[in-house]
Tab-separated table of C-alpha atoms and ligand atoms in Angstrom:
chain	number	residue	atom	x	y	z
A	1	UNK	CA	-0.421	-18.381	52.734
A	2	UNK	CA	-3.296	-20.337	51.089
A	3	UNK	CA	-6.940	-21.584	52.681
A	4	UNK	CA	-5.835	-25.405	53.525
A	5	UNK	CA	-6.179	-28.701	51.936
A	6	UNK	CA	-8.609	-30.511	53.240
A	7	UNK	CA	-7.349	-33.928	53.016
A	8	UNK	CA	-9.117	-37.370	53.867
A	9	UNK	CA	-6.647	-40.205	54.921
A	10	UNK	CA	-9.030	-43.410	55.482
A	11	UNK	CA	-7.563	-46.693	57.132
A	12	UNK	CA	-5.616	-43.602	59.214
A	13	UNK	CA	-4.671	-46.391	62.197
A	14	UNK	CA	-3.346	-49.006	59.418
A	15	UNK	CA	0.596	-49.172	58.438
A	16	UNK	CA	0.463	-47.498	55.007
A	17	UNK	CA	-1.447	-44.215	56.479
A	18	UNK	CA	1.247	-44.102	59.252
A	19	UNK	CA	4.092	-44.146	56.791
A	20	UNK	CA	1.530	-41.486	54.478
A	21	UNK	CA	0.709	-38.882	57.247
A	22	UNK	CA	4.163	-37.112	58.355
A	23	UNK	CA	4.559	-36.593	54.245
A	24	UNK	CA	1.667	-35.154	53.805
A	25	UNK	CA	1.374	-33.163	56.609
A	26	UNK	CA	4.912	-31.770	55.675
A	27	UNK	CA	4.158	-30.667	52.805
A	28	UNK	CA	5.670	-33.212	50.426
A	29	UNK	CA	2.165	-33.522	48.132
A	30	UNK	CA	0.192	-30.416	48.191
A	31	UNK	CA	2.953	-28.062	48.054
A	32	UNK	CA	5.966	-26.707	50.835
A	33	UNK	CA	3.604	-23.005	51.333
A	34	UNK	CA	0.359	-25.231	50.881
A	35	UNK	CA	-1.010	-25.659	55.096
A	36	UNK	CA	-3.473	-28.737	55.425
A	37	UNK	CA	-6.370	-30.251	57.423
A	38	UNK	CA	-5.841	-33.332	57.978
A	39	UNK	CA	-8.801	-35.651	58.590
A	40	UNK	CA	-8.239	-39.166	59.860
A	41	UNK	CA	-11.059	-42.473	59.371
A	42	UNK	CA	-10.973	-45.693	60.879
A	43	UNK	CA	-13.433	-48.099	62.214
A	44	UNK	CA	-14.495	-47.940	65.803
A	45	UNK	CA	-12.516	-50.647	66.952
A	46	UNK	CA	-9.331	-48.588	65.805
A	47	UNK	CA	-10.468	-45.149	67.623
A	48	UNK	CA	-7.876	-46.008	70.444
A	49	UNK	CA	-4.771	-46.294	68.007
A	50	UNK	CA	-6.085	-43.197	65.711
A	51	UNK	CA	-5.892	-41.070	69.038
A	52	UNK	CA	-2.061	-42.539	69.391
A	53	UNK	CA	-1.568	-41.731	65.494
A	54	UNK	CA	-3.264	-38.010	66.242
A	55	UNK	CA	-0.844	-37.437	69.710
A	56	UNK	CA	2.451	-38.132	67.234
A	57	UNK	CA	0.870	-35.616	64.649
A	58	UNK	CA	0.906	-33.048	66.970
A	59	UNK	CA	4.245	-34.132	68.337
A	60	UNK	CA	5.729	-33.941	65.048
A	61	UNK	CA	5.007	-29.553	65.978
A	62	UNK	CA	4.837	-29.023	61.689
A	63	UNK	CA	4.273	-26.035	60.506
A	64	UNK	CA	1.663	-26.524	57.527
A	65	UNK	CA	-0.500	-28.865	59.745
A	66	UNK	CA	-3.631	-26.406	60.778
A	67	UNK	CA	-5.717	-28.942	61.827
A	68	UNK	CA	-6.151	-32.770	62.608
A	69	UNK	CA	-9.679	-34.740	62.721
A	70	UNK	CA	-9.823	-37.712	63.913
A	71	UNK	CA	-13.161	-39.183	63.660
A	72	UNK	CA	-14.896	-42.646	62.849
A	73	UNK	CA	-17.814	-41.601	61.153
A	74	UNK	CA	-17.782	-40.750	57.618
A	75	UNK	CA	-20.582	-38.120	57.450
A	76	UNK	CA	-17.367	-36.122	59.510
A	77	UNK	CA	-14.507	-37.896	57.674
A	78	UNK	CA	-16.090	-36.985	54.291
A	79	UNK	CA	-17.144	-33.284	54.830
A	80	UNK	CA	-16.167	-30.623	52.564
A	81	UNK	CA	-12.421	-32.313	51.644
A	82	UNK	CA	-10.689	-31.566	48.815
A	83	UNK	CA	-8.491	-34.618	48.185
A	84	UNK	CA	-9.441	-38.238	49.436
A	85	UNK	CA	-6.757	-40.401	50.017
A	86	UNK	CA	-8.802	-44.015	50.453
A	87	UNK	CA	-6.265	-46.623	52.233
A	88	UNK	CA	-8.516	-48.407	54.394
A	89	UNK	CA	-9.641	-51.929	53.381
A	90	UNK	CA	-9.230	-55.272	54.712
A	91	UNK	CA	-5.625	-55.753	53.628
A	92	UNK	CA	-4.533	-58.536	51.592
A	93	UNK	CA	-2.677	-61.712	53.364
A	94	UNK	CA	-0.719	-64.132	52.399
A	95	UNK	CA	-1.590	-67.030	50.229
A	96	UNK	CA	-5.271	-65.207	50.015
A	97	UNK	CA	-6.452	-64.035	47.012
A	98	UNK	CA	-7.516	-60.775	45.548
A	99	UNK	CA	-11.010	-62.103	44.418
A	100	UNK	CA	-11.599	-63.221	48.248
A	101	UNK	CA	-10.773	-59.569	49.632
A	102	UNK	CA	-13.353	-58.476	46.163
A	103	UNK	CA	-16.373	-58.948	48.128
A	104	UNK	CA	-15.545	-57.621	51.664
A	105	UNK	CA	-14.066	-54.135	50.432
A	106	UNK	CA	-16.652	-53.630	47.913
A	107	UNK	CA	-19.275	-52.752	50.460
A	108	UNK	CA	-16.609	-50.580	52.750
A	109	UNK	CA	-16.304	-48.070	48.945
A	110	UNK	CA	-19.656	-48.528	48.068
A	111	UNK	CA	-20.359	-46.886	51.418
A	112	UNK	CA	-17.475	-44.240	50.762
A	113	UNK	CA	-19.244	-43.489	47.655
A	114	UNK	CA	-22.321	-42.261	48.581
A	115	UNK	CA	-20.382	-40.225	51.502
A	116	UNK	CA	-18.099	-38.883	48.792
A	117	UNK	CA	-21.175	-37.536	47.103
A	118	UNK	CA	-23.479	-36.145	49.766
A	119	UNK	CA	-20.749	-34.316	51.716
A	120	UNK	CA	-17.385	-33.643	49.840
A	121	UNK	CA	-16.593	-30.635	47.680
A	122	UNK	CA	-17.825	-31.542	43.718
A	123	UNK	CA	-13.861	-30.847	42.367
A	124	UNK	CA	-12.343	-33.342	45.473
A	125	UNK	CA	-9.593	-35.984	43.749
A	126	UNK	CA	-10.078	-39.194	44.843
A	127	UNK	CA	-7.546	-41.913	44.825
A	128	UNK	CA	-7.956	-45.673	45.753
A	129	UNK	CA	-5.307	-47.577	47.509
A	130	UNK	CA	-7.168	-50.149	49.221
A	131	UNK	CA	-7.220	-53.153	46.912
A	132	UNK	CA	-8.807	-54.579	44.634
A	133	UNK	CA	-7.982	-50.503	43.819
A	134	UNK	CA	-9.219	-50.509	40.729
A	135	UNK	CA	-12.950	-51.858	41.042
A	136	UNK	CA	-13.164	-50.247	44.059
A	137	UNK	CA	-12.596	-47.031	42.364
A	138	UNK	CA	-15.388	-47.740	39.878
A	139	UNK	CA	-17.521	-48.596	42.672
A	140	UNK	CA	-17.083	-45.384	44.375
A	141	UNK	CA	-17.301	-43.576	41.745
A	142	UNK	CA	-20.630	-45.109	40.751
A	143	UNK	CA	-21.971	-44.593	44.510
A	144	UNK	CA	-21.074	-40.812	43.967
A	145	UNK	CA	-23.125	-39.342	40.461
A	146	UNK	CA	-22.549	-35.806	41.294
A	147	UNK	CA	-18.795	-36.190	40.826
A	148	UNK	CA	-17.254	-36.085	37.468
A	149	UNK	CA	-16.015	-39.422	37.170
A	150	UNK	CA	-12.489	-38.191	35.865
A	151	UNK	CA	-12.499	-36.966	40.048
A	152	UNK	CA	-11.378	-40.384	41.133
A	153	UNK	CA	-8.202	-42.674	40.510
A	154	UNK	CA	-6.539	-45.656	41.950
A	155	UNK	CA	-3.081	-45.921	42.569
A	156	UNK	CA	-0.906	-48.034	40.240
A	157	UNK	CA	2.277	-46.188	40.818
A	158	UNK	CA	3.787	-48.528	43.165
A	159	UNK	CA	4.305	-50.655	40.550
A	160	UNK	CA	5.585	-47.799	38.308
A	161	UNK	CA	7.715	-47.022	40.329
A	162	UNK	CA	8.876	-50.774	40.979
A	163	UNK	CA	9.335	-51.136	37.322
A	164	UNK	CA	11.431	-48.205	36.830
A	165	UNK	CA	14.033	-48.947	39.931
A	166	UNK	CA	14.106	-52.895	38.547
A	167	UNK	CA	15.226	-50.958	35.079
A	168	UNK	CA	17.441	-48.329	36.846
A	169	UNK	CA	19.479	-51.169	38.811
A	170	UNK	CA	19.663	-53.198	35.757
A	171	UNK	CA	20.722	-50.081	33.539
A	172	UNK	CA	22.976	-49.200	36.303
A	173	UNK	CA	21.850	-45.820	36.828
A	174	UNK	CA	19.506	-43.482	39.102
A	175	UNK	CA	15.420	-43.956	39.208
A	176	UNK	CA	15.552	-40.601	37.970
A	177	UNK	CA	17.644	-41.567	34.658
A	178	UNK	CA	14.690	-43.894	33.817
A	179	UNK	CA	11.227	-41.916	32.258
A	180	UNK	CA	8.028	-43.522	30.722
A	181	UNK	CA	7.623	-46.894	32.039
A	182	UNK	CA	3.934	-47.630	32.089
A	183	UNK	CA	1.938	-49.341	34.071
A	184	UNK	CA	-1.539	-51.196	31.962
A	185	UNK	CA	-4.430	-52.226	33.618
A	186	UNK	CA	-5.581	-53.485	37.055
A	187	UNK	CA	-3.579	-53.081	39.890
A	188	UNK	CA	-2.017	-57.544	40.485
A	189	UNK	CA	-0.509	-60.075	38.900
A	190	UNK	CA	-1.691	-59.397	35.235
A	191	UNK	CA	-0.999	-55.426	34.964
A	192	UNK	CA	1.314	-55.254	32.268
A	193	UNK	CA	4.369	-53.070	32.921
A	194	UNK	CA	5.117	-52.124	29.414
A	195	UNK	CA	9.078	-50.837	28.696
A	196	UNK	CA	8.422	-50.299	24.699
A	197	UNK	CA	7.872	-46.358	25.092
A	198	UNK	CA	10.454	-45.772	28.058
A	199	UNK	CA	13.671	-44.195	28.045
A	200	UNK	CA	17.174	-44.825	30.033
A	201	UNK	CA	19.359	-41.735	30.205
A	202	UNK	CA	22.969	-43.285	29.979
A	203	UNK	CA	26.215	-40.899	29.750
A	204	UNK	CA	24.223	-37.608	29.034
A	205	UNK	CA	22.259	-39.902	26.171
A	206	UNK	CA	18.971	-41.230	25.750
A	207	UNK	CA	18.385	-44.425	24.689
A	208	UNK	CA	15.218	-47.006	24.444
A	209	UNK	CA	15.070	-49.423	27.374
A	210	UNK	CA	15.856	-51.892	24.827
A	211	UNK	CA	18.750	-50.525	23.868
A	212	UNK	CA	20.066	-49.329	27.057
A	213	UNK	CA	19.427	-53.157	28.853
A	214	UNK	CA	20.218	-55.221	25.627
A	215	UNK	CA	18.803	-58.202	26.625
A	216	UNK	CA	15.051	-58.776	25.409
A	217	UNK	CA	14.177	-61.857	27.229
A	218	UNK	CA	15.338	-60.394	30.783
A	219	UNK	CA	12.608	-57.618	29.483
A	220	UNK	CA	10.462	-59.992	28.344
A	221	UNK	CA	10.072	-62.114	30.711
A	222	UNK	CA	12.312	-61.799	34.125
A	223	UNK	CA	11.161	-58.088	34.543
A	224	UNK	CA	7.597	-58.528	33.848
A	225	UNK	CA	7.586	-60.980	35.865
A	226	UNK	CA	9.635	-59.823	39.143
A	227	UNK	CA	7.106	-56.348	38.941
A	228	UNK	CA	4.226	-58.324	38.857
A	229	UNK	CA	5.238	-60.550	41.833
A	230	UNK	CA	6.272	-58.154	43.950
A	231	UNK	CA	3.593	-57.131	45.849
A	232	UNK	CA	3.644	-61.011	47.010
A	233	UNK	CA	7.280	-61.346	47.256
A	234	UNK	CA	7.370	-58.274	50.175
A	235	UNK	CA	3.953	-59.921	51.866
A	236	UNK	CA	6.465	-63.222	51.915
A	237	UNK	CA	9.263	-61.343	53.441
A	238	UNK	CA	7.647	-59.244	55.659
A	239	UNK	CA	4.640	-61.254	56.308
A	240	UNK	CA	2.959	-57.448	55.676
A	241	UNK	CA	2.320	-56.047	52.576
A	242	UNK	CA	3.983	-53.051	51.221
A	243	UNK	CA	3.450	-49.889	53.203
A	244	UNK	CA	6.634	-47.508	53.134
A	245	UNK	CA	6.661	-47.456	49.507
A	246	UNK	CA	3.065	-47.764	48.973
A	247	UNK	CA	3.078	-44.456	51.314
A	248	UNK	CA	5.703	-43.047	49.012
A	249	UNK	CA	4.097	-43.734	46.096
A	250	UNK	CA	0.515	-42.520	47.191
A	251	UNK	CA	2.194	-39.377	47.546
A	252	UNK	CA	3.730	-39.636	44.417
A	253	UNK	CA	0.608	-39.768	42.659
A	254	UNK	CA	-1.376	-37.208	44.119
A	255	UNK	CA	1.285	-34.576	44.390
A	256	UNK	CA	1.592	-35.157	40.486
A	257	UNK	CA	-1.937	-35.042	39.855
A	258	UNK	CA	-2.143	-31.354	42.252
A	259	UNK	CA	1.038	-29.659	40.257
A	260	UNK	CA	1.251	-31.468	36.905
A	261	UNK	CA	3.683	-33.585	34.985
A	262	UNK	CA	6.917	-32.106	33.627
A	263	UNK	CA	6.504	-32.199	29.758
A	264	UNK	CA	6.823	-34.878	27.879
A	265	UNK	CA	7.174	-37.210	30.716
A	266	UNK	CA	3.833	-39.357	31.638
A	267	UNK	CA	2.802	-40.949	34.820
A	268	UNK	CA	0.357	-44.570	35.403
A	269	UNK	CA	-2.582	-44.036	36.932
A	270	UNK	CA	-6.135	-45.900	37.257
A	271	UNK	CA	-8.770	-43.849	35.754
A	272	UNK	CA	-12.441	-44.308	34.067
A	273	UNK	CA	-11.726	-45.705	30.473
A	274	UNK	CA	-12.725	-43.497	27.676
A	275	UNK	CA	-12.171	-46.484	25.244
A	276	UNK	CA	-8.452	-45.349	24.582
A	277	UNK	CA	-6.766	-48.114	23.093
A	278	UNK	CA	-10.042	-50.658	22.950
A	279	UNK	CA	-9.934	-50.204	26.660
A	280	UNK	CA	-13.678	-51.103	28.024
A	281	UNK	CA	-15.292	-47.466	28.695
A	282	UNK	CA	-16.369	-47.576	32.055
A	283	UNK	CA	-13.357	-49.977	33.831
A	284	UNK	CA	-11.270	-48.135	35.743
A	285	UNK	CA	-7.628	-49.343	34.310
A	286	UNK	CA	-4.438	-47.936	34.627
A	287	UNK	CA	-3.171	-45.489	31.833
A	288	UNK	CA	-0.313	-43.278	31.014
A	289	UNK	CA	-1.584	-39.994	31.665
A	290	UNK	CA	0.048	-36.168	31.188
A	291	UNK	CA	-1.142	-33.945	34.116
A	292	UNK	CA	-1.935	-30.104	33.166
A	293	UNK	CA	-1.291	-27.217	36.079
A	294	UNK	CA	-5.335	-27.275	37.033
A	295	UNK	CA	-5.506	-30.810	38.724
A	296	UNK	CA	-6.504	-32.396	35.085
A	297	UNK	CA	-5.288	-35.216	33.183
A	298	UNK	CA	-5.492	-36.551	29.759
A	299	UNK	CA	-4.802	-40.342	28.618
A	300	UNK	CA	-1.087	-40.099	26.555
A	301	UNK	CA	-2.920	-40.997	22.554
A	302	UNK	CA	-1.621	-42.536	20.167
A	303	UNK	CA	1.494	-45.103	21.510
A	304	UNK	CA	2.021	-48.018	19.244
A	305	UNK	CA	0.927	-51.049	21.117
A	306	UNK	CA	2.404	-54.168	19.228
A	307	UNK	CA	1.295	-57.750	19.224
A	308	UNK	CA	3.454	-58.621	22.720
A	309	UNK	CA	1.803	-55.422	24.457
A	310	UNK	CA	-1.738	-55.879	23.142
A	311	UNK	CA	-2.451	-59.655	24.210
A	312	UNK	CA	-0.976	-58.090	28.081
A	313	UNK	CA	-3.327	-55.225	27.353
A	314	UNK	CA	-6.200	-57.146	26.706
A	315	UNK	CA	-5.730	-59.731	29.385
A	316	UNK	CA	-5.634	-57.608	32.116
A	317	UNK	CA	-8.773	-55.999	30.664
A	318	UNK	CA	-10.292	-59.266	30.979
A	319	UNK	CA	-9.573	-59.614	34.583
A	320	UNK	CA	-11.494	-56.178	35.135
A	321	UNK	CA	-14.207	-57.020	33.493
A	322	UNK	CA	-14.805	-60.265	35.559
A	323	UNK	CA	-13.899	-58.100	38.793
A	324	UNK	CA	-16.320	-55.122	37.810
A	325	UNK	CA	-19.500	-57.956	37.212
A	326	UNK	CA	-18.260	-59.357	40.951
A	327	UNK	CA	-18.568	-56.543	42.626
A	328	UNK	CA	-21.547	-55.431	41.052
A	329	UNK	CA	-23.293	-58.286	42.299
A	330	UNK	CA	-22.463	-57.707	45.592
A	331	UNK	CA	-23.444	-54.335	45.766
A	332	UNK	CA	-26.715	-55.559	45.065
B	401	NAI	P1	-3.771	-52.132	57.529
B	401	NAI	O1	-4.599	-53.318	57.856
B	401	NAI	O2	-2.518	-51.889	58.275
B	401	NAI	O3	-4.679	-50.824	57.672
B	401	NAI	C1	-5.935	-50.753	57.126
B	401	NAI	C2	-6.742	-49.873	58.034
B	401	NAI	O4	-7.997	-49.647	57.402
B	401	NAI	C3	-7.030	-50.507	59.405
B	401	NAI	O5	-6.668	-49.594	60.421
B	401	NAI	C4	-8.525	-50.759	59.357
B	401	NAI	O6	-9.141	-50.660	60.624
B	401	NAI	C5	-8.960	-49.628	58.413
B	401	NAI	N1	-10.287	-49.798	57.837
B	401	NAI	C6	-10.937	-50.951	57.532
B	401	NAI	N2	-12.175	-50.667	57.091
B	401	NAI	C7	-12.295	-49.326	57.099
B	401	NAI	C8	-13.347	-48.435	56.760
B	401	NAI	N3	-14.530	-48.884	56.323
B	401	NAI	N4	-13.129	-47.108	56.893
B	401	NAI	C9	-11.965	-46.641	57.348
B	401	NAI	N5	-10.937	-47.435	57.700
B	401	NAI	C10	-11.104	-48.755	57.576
B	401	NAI	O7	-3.534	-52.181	55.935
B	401	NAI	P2	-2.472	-51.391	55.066
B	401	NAI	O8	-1.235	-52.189	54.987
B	401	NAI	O9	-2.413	-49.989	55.528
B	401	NAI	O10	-3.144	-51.508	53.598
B	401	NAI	C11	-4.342	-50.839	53.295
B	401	NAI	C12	-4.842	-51.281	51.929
B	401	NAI	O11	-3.955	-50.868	50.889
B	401	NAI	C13	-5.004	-52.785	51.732
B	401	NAI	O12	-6.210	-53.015	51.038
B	401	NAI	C14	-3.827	-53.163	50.855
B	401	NAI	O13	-4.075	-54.351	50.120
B	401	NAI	C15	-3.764	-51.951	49.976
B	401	NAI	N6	-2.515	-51.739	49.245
B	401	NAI	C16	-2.611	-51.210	47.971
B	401	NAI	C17	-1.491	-50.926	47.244
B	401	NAI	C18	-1.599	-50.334	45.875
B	401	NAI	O14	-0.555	-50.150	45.230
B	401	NAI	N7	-2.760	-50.034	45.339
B	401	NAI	C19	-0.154	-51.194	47.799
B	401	NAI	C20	-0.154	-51.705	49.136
B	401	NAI	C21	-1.310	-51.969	49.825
């Protein structure tokens, strides 16, 4: 067997880390033969519930799980990990908006930052969950210099994987049938889930979303729409937001980035702008990316965006930009 995983789970006593730790600490991310340290951060108030959360870890008797830390301090939380998963935030209720949570969580990664880069290891993989993911991301990685910047994420593939079950059930066939739906920009209401490169696999042949679905305003607009929305439509429902498939998704994304994508198949995920496709450098937006076998990703080059796709592209940019400037401001 391996040395462990250190892993980080932050927000540990929330409802997306307690949906997030049996998977992980199964194996389901970092690999079946792959044992794991688990450490677990909340806030002091929370240091009752954690100890619950760490009883049922144990109780769950799994075989890869070395280790559990349960700790409120991050100078603990944030020592020599290897992967960060960063779910705890003020979460978002209904009828409030995003830019009202901006200013509250900005401080709590700003703060995760600089622990990031005093005490974790200089390779860990960071990825955001707690929202506004994306400019938190930036913000952490700006609080953290000494780790490459290409080190930390945010998670966008909840709504990846929205977009490709809303295709798959209109398609009529499996999740799995459906490839190369991506995900553009921040992670709300203007991300632009973008069909124009995807594939349907129908009858042992592969067609073009278009094709397969054959009806362009349902993709136009209804779709869009619907994948957008529905992070608000389960807060409605459930009067919670999303946490089993935000969990499942989380792990989605980081197994991915720890084994690699199969070829020719991409995955969305927030990173640092390089300037692809007259992206801001610097934002941290979501991408299609290709993941090699050593933990590394490159943006997918050279997709035609048309005139639909671009004014999407460019809008969501837009809302990054004005988040980015907020939250800059209240770092200071
Ligand atoms: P929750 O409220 O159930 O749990 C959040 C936990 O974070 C709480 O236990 C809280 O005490 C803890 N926390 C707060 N400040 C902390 C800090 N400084 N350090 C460590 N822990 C801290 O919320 P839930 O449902 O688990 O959601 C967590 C976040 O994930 C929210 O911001 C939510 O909006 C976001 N989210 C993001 C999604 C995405 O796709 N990017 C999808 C779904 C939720």
């Amino acid at each position: 067997m391996t040395d462990p995983v250190k892993v980080l789970v932050t927000g540990a006593a929330g409802q997306i880390a307690y949906s997030l730790l049996y998977s992980v600490a199964k194996g389901d991310v970092f690999g079946k033969d792959t044992p794991i340290t688990l450490v677990l951060l909340d806030i002091p108030p929370m240091a009752g519930v954690l100890d619950g959360v760490v009883m049922e870890m144990q109780d769950c008797a799994l075989p890869l799980l070395k280790e559990v830390i349960a700790t409120t301090e991050e100078a603990v939380a944030f020592d020599k990990i290897d992967a960060a998963l960063l779910v705890g935030a003020m979460p978002r209720k209904e009828g409030m908006e995003r830019k009202d949570l901006l200013a509250a969580n900005v401080k709590i990664f700003k703060s995760q930052g600089m622990a990031l880069d005093k005490y974790a290891k200089k390779t860990v993989k960071v990825v955001v969950v707690g929202n506004p993911a994306n400019t938190n991301a930036l913000i952490c990685s700006k609080f953290a210099p000494s780790i490459p910047p290409e080190n930390f994420s945010c998670l966008t593939r909840l709504d990846q994987n929205r977009a490709q079950a809303q295709i798959a059930a209109r398609a009529g066939v499996a999740c799995s049938a459906v490839k190369n739906v991506v995900i553009w920009g921040n992670h709300s209401s203007t991300q632009y889930p973008d069909v124009n490169h995807a594939t349907v696999e129908i009858n042992g042949k592969t067609l073009s979303v278009f094709d397969a679905i054959k009806d362009d305003s349902w993709l136009k607009n209804e779709f869009i729409a619907t994948v957008q929305q529905r992070g608000a439509a389960v807060i409605k429902a459930r009067k919670l937001s999303s946490a089993m498939s935000a969990a499942k998704a989380i792990c989605d994304h980081m197994r991915d980035w720890w084994a690699g994508t199969p070829k020719g198949q991409w995955v969305s995920m927030g990173v640092v702008s390089d300037g692809s496709y007259g992206i801001e450098k610097g934002l941290v937006y979501s991408f299609p990316v290709e993941i090699g076998s050593n933990h590394s990703y490159k943006i997918v080059q050279g997709l035609p965006i048309n005139d639909f796709s671009r004014e999407k592209m460019d809008n969501t940019m837009k809302e990054l930009i004005q988040e980015r400037d907020m939250a800059l401001e209240a770092c200071n």
